[in-house]
Short mmCIF file of C-alpha atoms and ligand atoms in Angstrom, two decimals:
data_model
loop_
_atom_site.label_atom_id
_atom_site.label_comp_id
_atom_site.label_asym_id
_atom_site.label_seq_id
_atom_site.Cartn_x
_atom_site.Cartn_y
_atom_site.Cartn_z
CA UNK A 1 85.55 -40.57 29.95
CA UNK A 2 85.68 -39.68 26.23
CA UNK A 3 81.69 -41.09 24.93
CA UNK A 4 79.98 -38.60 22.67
CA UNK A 5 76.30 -39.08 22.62
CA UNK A 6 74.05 -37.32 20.02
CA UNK A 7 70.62 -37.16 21.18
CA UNK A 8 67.64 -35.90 18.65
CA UNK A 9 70.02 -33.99 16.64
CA UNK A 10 68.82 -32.29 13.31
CA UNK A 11 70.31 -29.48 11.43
CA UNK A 12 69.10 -27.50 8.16
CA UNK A 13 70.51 -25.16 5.96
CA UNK A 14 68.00 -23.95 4.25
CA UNK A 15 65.90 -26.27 2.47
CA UNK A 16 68.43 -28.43 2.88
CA UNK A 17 68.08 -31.01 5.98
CA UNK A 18 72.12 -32.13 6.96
CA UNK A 19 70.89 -34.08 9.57
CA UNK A 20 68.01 -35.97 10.40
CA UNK A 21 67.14 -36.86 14.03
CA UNK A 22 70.78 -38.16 15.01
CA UNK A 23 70.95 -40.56 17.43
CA UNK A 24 74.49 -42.16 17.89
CA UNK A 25 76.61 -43.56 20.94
CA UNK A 26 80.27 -43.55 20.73
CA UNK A 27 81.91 -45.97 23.57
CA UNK A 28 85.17 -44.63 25.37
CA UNK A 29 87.90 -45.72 23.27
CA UNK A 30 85.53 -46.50 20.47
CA UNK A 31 87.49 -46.03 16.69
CA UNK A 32 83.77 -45.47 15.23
CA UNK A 33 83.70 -44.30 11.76
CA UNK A 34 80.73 -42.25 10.54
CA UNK A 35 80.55 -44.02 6.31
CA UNK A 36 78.23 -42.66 3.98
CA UNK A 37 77.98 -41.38 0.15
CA UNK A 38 79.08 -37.77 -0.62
CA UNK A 39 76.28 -34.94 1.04
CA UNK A 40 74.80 -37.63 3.46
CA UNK A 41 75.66 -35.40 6.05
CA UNK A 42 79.08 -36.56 7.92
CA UNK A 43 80.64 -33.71 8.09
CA UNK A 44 77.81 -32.02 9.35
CA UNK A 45 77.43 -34.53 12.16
CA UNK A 46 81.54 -34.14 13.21
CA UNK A 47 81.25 -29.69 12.85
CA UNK A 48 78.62 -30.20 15.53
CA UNK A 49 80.07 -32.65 17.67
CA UNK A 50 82.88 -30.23 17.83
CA UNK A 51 80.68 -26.97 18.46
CA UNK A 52 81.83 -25.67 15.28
CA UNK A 53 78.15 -25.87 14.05
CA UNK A 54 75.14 -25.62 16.33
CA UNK A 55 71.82 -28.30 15.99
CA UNK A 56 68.67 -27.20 15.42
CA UNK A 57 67.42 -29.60 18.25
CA UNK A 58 68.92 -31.82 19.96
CA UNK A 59 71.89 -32.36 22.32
CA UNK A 60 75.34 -33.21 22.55
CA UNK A 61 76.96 -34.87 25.54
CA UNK A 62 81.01 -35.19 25.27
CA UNK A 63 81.87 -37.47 28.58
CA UNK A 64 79.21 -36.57 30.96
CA UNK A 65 77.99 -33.27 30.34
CA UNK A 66 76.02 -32.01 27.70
CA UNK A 67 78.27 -29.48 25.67
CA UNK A 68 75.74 -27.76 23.20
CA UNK A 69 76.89 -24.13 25.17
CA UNK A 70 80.41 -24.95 25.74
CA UNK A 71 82.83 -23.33 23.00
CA UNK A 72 84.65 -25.53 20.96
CA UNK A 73 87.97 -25.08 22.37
CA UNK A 74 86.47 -25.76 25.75
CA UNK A 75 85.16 -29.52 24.20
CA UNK A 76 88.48 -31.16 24.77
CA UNK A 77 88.45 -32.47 21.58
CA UNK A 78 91.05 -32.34 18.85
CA UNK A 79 89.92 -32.43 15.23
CA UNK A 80 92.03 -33.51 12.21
CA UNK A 81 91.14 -32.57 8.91
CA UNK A 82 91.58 -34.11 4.99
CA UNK A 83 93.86 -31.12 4.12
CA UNK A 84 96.08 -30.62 7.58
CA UNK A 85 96.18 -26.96 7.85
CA UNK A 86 99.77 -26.78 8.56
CA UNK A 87 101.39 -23.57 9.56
CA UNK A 88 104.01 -22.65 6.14
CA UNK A 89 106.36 -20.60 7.94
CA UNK A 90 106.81 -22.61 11.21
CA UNK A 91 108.63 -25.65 11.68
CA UNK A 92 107.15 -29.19 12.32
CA UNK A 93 108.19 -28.22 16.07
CA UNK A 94 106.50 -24.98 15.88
CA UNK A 95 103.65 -26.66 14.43
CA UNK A 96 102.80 -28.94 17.09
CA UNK A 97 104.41 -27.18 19.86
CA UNK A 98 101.20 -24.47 18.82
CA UNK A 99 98.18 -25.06 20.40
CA UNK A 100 100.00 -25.74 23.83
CA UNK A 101 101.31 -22.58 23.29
CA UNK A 102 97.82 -20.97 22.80
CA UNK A 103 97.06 -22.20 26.07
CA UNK A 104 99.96 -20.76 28.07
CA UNK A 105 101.49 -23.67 29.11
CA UNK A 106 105.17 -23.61 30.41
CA UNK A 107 108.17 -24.12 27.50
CA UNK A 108 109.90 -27.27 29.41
CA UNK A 109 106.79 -28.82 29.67
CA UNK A 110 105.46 -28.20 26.72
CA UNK A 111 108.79 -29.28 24.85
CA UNK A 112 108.66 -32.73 26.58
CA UNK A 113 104.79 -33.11 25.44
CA UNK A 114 106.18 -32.16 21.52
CA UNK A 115 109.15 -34.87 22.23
CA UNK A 116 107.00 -37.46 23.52
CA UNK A 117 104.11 -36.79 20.76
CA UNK A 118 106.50 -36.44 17.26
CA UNK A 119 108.24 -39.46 18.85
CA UNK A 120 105.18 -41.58 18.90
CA UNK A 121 104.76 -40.55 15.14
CA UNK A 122 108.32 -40.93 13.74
CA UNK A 123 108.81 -37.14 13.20
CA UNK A 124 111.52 -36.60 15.47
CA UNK A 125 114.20 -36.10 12.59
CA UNK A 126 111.94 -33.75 10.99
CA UNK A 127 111.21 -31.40 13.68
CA UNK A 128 113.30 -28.67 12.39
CA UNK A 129 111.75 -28.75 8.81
CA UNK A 130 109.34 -26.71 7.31
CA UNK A 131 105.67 -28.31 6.08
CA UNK A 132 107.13 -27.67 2.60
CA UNK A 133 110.14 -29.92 3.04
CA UNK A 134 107.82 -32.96 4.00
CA UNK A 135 106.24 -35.54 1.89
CA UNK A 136 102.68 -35.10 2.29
CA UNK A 137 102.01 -38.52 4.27
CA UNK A 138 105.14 -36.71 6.82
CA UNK A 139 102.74 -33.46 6.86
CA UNK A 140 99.55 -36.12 7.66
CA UNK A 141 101.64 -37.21 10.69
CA UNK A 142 102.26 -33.43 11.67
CA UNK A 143 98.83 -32.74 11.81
CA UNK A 144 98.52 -36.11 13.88
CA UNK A 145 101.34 -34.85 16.25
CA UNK A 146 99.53 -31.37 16.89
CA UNK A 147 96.04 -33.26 17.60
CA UNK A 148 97.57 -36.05 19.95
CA UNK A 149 99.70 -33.56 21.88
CA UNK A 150 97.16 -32.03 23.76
CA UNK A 151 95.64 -35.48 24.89
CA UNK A 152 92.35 -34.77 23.97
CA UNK A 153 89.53 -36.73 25.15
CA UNK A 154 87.98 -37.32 21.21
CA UNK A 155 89.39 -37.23 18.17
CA UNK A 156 87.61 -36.26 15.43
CA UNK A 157 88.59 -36.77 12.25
CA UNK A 158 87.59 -35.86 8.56
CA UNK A 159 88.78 -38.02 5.31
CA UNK A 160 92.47 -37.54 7.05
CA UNK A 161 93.90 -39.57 5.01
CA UNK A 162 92.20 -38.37 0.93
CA UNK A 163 95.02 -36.85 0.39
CA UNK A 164 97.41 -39.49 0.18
CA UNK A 165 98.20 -42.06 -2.56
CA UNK A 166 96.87 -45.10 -2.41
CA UNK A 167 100.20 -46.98 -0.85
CA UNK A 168 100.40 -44.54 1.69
CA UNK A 169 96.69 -44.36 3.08
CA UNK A 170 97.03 -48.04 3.78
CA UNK A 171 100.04 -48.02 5.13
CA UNK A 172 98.86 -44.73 7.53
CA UNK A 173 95.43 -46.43 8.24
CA UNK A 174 97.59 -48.67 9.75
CA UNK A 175 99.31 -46.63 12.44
CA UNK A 176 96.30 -44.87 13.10
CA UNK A 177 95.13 -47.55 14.22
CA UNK A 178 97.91 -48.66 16.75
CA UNK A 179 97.82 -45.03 17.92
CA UNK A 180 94.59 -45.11 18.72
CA UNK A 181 95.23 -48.32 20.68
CA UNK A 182 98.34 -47.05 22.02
CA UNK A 183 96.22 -43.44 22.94
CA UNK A 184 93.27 -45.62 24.13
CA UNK A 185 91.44 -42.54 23.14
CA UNK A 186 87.77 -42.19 21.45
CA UNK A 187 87.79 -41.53 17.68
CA UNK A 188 85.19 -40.40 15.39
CA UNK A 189 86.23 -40.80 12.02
CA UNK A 190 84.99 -39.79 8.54
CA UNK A 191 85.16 -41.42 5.29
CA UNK A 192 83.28 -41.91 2.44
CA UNK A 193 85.73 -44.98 1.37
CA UNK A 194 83.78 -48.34 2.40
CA UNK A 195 87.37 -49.76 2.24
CA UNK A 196 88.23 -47.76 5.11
CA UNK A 197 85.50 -47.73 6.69
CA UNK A 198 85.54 -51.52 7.38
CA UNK A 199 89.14 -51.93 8.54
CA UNK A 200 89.69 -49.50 10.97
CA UNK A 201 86.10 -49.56 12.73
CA UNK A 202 85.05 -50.93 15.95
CA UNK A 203 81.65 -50.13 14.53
CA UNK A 204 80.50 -48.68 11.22
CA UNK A 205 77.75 -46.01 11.49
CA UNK A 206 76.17 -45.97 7.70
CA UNK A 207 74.37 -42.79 6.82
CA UNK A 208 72.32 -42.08 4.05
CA UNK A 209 70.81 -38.72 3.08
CA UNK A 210 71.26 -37.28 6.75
CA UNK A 211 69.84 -40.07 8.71
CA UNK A 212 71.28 -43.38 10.37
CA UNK A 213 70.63 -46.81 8.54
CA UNK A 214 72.64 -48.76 10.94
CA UNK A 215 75.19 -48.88 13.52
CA UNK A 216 77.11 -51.89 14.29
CA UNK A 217 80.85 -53.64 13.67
CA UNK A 218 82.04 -54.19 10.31
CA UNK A 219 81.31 -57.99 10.07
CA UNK A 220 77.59 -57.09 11.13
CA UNK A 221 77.06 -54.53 8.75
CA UNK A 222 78.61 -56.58 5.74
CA UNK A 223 76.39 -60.13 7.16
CA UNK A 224 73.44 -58.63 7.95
CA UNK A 225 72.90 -55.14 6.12
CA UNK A 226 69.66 -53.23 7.62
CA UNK A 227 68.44 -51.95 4.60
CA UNK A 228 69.21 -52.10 0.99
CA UNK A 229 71.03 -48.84 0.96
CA UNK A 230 73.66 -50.88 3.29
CA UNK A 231 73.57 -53.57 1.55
CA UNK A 232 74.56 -51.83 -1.57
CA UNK A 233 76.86 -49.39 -0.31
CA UNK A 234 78.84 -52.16 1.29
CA UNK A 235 80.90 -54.83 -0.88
CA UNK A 236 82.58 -54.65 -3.76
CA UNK A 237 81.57 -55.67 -6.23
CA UNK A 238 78.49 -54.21 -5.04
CA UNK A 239 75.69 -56.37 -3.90
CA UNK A 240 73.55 -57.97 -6.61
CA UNK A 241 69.54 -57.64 -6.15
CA UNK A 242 67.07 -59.19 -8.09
CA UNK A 243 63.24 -57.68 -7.76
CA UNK A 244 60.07 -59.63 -7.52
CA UNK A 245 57.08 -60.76 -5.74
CA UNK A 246 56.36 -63.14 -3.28
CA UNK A 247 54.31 -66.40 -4.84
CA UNK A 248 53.86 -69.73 -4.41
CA UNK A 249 54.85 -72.77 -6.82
CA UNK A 250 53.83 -76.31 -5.90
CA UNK A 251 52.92 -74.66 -2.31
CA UNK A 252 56.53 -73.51 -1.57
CA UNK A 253 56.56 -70.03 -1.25
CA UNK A 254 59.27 -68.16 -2.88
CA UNK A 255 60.41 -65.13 -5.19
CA UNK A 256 58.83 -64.58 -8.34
CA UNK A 257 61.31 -62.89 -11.08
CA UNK A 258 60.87 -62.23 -14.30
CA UNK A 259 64.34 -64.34 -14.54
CA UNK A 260 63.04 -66.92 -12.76
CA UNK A 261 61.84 -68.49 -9.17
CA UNK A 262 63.91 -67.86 -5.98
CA UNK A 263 63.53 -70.46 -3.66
CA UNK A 264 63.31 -69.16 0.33
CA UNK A 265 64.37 -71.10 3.20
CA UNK A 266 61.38 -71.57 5.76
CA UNK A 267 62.41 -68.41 8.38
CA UNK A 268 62.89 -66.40 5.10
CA UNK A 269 59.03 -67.39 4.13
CA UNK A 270 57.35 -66.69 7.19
CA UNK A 271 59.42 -63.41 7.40
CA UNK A 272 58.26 -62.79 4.02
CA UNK A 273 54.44 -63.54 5.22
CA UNK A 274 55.00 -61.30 8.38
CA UNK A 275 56.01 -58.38 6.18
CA UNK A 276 53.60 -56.64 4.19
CA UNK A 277 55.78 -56.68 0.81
CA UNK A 278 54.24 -56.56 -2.08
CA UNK A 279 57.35 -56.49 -4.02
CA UNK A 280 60.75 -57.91 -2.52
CA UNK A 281 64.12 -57.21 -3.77
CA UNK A 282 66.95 -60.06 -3.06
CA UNK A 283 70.06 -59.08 -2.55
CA UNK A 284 72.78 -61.99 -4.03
CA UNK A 285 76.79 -61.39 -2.91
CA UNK A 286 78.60 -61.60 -5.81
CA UNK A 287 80.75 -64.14 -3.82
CA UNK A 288 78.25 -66.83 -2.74
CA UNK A 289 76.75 -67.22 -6.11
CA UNK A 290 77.73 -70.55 -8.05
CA UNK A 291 77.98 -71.06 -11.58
CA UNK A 292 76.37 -74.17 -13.07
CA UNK A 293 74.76 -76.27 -15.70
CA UNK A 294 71.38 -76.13 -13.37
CA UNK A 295 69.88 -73.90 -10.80
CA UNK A 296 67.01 -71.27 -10.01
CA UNK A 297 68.17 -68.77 -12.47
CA UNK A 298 69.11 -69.12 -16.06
CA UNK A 299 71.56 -66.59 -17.20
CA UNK A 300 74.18 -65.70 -20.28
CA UNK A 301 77.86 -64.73 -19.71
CA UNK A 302 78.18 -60.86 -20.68
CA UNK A 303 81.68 -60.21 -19.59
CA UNK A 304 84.76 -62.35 -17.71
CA UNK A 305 86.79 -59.37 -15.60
CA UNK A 306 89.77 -61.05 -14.68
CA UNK A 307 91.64 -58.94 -11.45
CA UNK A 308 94.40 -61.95 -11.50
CA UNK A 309 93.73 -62.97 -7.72
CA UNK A 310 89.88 -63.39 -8.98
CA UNK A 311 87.31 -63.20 -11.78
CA UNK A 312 84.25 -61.37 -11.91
CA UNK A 313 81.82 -62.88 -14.17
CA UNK A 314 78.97 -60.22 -15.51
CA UNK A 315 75.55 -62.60 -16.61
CA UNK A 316 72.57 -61.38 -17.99
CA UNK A 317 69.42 -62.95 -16.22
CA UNK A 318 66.23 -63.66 -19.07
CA UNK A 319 64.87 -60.38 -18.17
CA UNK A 320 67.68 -58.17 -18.86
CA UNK A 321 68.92 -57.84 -15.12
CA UNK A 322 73.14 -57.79 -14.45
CA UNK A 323 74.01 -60.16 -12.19
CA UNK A 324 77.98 -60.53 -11.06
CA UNK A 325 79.50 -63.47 -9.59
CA UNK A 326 82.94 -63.30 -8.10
CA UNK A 327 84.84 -66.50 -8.41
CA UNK A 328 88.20 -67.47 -6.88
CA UNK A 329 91.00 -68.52 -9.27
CA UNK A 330 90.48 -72.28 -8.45
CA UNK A 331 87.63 -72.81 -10.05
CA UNK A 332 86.55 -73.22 -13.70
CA UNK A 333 85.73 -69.72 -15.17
CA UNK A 334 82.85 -70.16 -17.92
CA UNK A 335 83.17 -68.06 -21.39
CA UNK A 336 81.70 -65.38 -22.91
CA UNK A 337 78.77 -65.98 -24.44
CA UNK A 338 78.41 -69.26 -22.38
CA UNK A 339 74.43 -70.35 -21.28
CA UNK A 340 74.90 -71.05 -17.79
CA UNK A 341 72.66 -71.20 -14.45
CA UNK A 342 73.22 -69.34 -11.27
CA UNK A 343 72.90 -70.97 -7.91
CA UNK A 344 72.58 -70.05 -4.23
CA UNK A 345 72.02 -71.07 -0.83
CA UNK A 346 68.65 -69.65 0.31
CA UNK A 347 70.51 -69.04 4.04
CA UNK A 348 73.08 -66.34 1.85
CA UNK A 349 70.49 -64.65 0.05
CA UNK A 350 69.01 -61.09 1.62
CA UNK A 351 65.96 -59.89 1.41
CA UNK A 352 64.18 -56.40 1.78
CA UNK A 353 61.53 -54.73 0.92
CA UNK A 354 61.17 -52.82 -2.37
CA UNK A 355 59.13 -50.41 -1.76
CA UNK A 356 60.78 -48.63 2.03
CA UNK A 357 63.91 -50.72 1.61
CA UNK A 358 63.84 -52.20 5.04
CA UNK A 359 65.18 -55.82 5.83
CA UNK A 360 62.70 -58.75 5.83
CA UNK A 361 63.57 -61.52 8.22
CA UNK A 362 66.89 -61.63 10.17
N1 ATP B 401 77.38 -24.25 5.07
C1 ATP B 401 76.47 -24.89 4.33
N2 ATP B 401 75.49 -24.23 3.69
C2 ATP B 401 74.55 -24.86 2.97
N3 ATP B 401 74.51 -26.20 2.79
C3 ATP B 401 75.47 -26.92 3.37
C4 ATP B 401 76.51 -26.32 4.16
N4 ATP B 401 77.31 -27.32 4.62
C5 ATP B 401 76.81 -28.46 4.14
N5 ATP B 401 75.70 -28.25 3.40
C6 ATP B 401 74.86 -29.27 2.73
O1 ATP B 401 74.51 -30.23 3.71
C7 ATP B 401 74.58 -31.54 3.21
C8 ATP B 401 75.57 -32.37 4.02
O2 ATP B 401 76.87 -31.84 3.84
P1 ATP B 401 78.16 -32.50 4.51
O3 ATP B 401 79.30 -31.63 4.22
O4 ATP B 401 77.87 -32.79 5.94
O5 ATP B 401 78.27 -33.87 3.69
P2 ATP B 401 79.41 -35.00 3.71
O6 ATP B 401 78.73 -36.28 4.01
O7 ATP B 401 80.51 -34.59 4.62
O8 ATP B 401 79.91 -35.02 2.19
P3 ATP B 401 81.39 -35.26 1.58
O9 ATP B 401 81.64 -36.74 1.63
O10 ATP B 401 81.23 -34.78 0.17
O11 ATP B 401 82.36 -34.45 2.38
C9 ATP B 401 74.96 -31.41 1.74
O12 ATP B 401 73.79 -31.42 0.98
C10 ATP B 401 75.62 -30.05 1.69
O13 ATP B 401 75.46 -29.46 0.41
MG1 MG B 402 82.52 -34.08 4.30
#
């Protein structure tokens, strides 16, 4: 069964702490991708899932047994990298044909695993080419070919796909994803794209600064962000967040900004009460905030940013604060300059606290 579970696992380099006490559960067959801001420490986590690092503590458990002393090419687990490491001088064959060759197996058989994997991929007119005769999304596909062929319990794999144009990663996110089905193998995959991230996971694992903020599926992560980091990191446009302070006004408890009063639903106010905040920031999405001639928060139109499929609409709040609503094409778009007021359902609005960055309520 191809689950990797990380138990306790740290790992320093110096001063420098990689990883803080990991603790992660991939499923068999799980495509979980590992999403976090450059140096956060996902690379880190993936070396020493594949023995090519060791933890300081903590253990590592590929299927059932714990693998911490077990050599990396003794993991059963293939790793794909952001630049593929081709062989120059060998052909595509060669090149996938190579680590069945490393381990002794038979030609005939091992010609009928190189057939069977560089048909899967669409290489099989390219097999007698050279790496340098390929298009690099073709040489993405090779590296595929030589990780697949040795039906490897795990993949791991690190920003495969960086090195292709834009067209081409989505298009090869794509049939990564139906190999992986087709496979029904476990994936661990890399990225620090958010874009990614969310299409191709069964669950999103969001690091920040070496440690786990959350683990859960995409829609999860994006609906209910466990801390402010998450919620930032996920979206785009990003997130808006507003700081203030819990207070009452005419006994309703809400958010006290310097822009104005947020009003809180009654679950958000007793969460609010339960948590110790002193200061609470509220996170808006740009896309459930409403534009009109009344509401909680007065605001001026900085900027209209119009993408053609949708507008993003930059305000300035009375203290100063950006705010950005994203509005659909159907809908009146105000001008610049324009002295509008931003609205909200209190159910959309997220709340954490300013101070740890932790979420309030559910
Ligand atoms: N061999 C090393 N020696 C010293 N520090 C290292 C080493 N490898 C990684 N680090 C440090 O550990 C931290 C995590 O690095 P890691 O490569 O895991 O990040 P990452 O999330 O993969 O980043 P990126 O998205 O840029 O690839 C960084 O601060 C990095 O500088
Ligand atoms: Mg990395």
């Amino acid at each position: 069964m191809g689950q990797v579970t990380l138990r306790g696992v740290s790992k320093h380099y110096g001063t420098v702490e990689a990883v803080r006490d990991f603790d992660l559960k991939v499923m068999d067959r799980e495509f979980l991708v590992l999403l976090g801001p450059s140096g956060c420490g996902k690379s880190t986590v993936l070396r020493i899932i594949a023995g090519l690092e060791d933890p300081d503590e903590g253990t590592v458990e590929i299927g059932d047994r714990v693998v911490n002393d077990v050599e990396p090419k003794d993991r059963n687990i293939a790793m794909v990298f952001q630049n593929y490491a081709l062989y120059p001088h060998m052909t595509v064959h060669r090149n996938i044909d190579f680590p069945l060759k490393c381990r002794g197996m038979p030609k005939p058989e091992r010609d009928g695993l190189v057939a069977e994997a560089a048909e899967s991929l669409g290489l099989t007119p390219l097999l007698d080419r050279r790496p340098a005769q390929l298009s690099g999304g073709q040489r993405q596909r090779v590296a595929l070919a030589r990780a697949i062929v040795r039906r490897p319990e795990v993949f791991l794999m690190d920003e495969p796909l960086s090195n292709l144009d834009a067209k081409l990663r989505v298009q090869t996110r794509t049939e990564l994803i139906e190999l992986q089905r087709r496979l029904a193998t476990t994936v661990v995959y890399v990225t620090h794209d958010q874009i990614e991230g969310m299409t191709m996971a069964n669950r999103l694992a969001v690091m920040n600064e070496g440690a786990l903020e959350q683990v859960a599926p995409p829609s999860e992560v994006y609906a209910h962000p466990a801390s402010l980091f998450v919620a930032q990191f996920i979206g785009n446009p990003p997130m808006n967040t507003v700081i203030g302070k819990p207070a009452r006004v005419d006994g309703e408890l809400g958010i006290e900004t310097s822009g104005g009063q947020i009003p809180l639903t009654p679950g958000q106010c007793q969460a609010v009460e339960a948590s110790s905040a002193e200061s609470v920031a509220v996170g808006m999405r740009p896309e459930r905030i409403t534009i009109a001639s009344s509401g909680p928060l007065p605001a001026t139109v900085a900027v209209v940013e119009s993408l053609g499929s949708e507008h993003h609409v930059i305000c300035r709040l009375a203290d100063d604060q950006e705010v950005v609503v994203r509005l659909g094409t159907d809908v009146p778009v105000p001008k610049e300059g324009a002295r509008v007021h931003l609205g909200f359902e209190a159910g959309h609005l997220h709340l954490f606290d300013a101070a740890t960055g932790d979420r309030i309520g559910l």
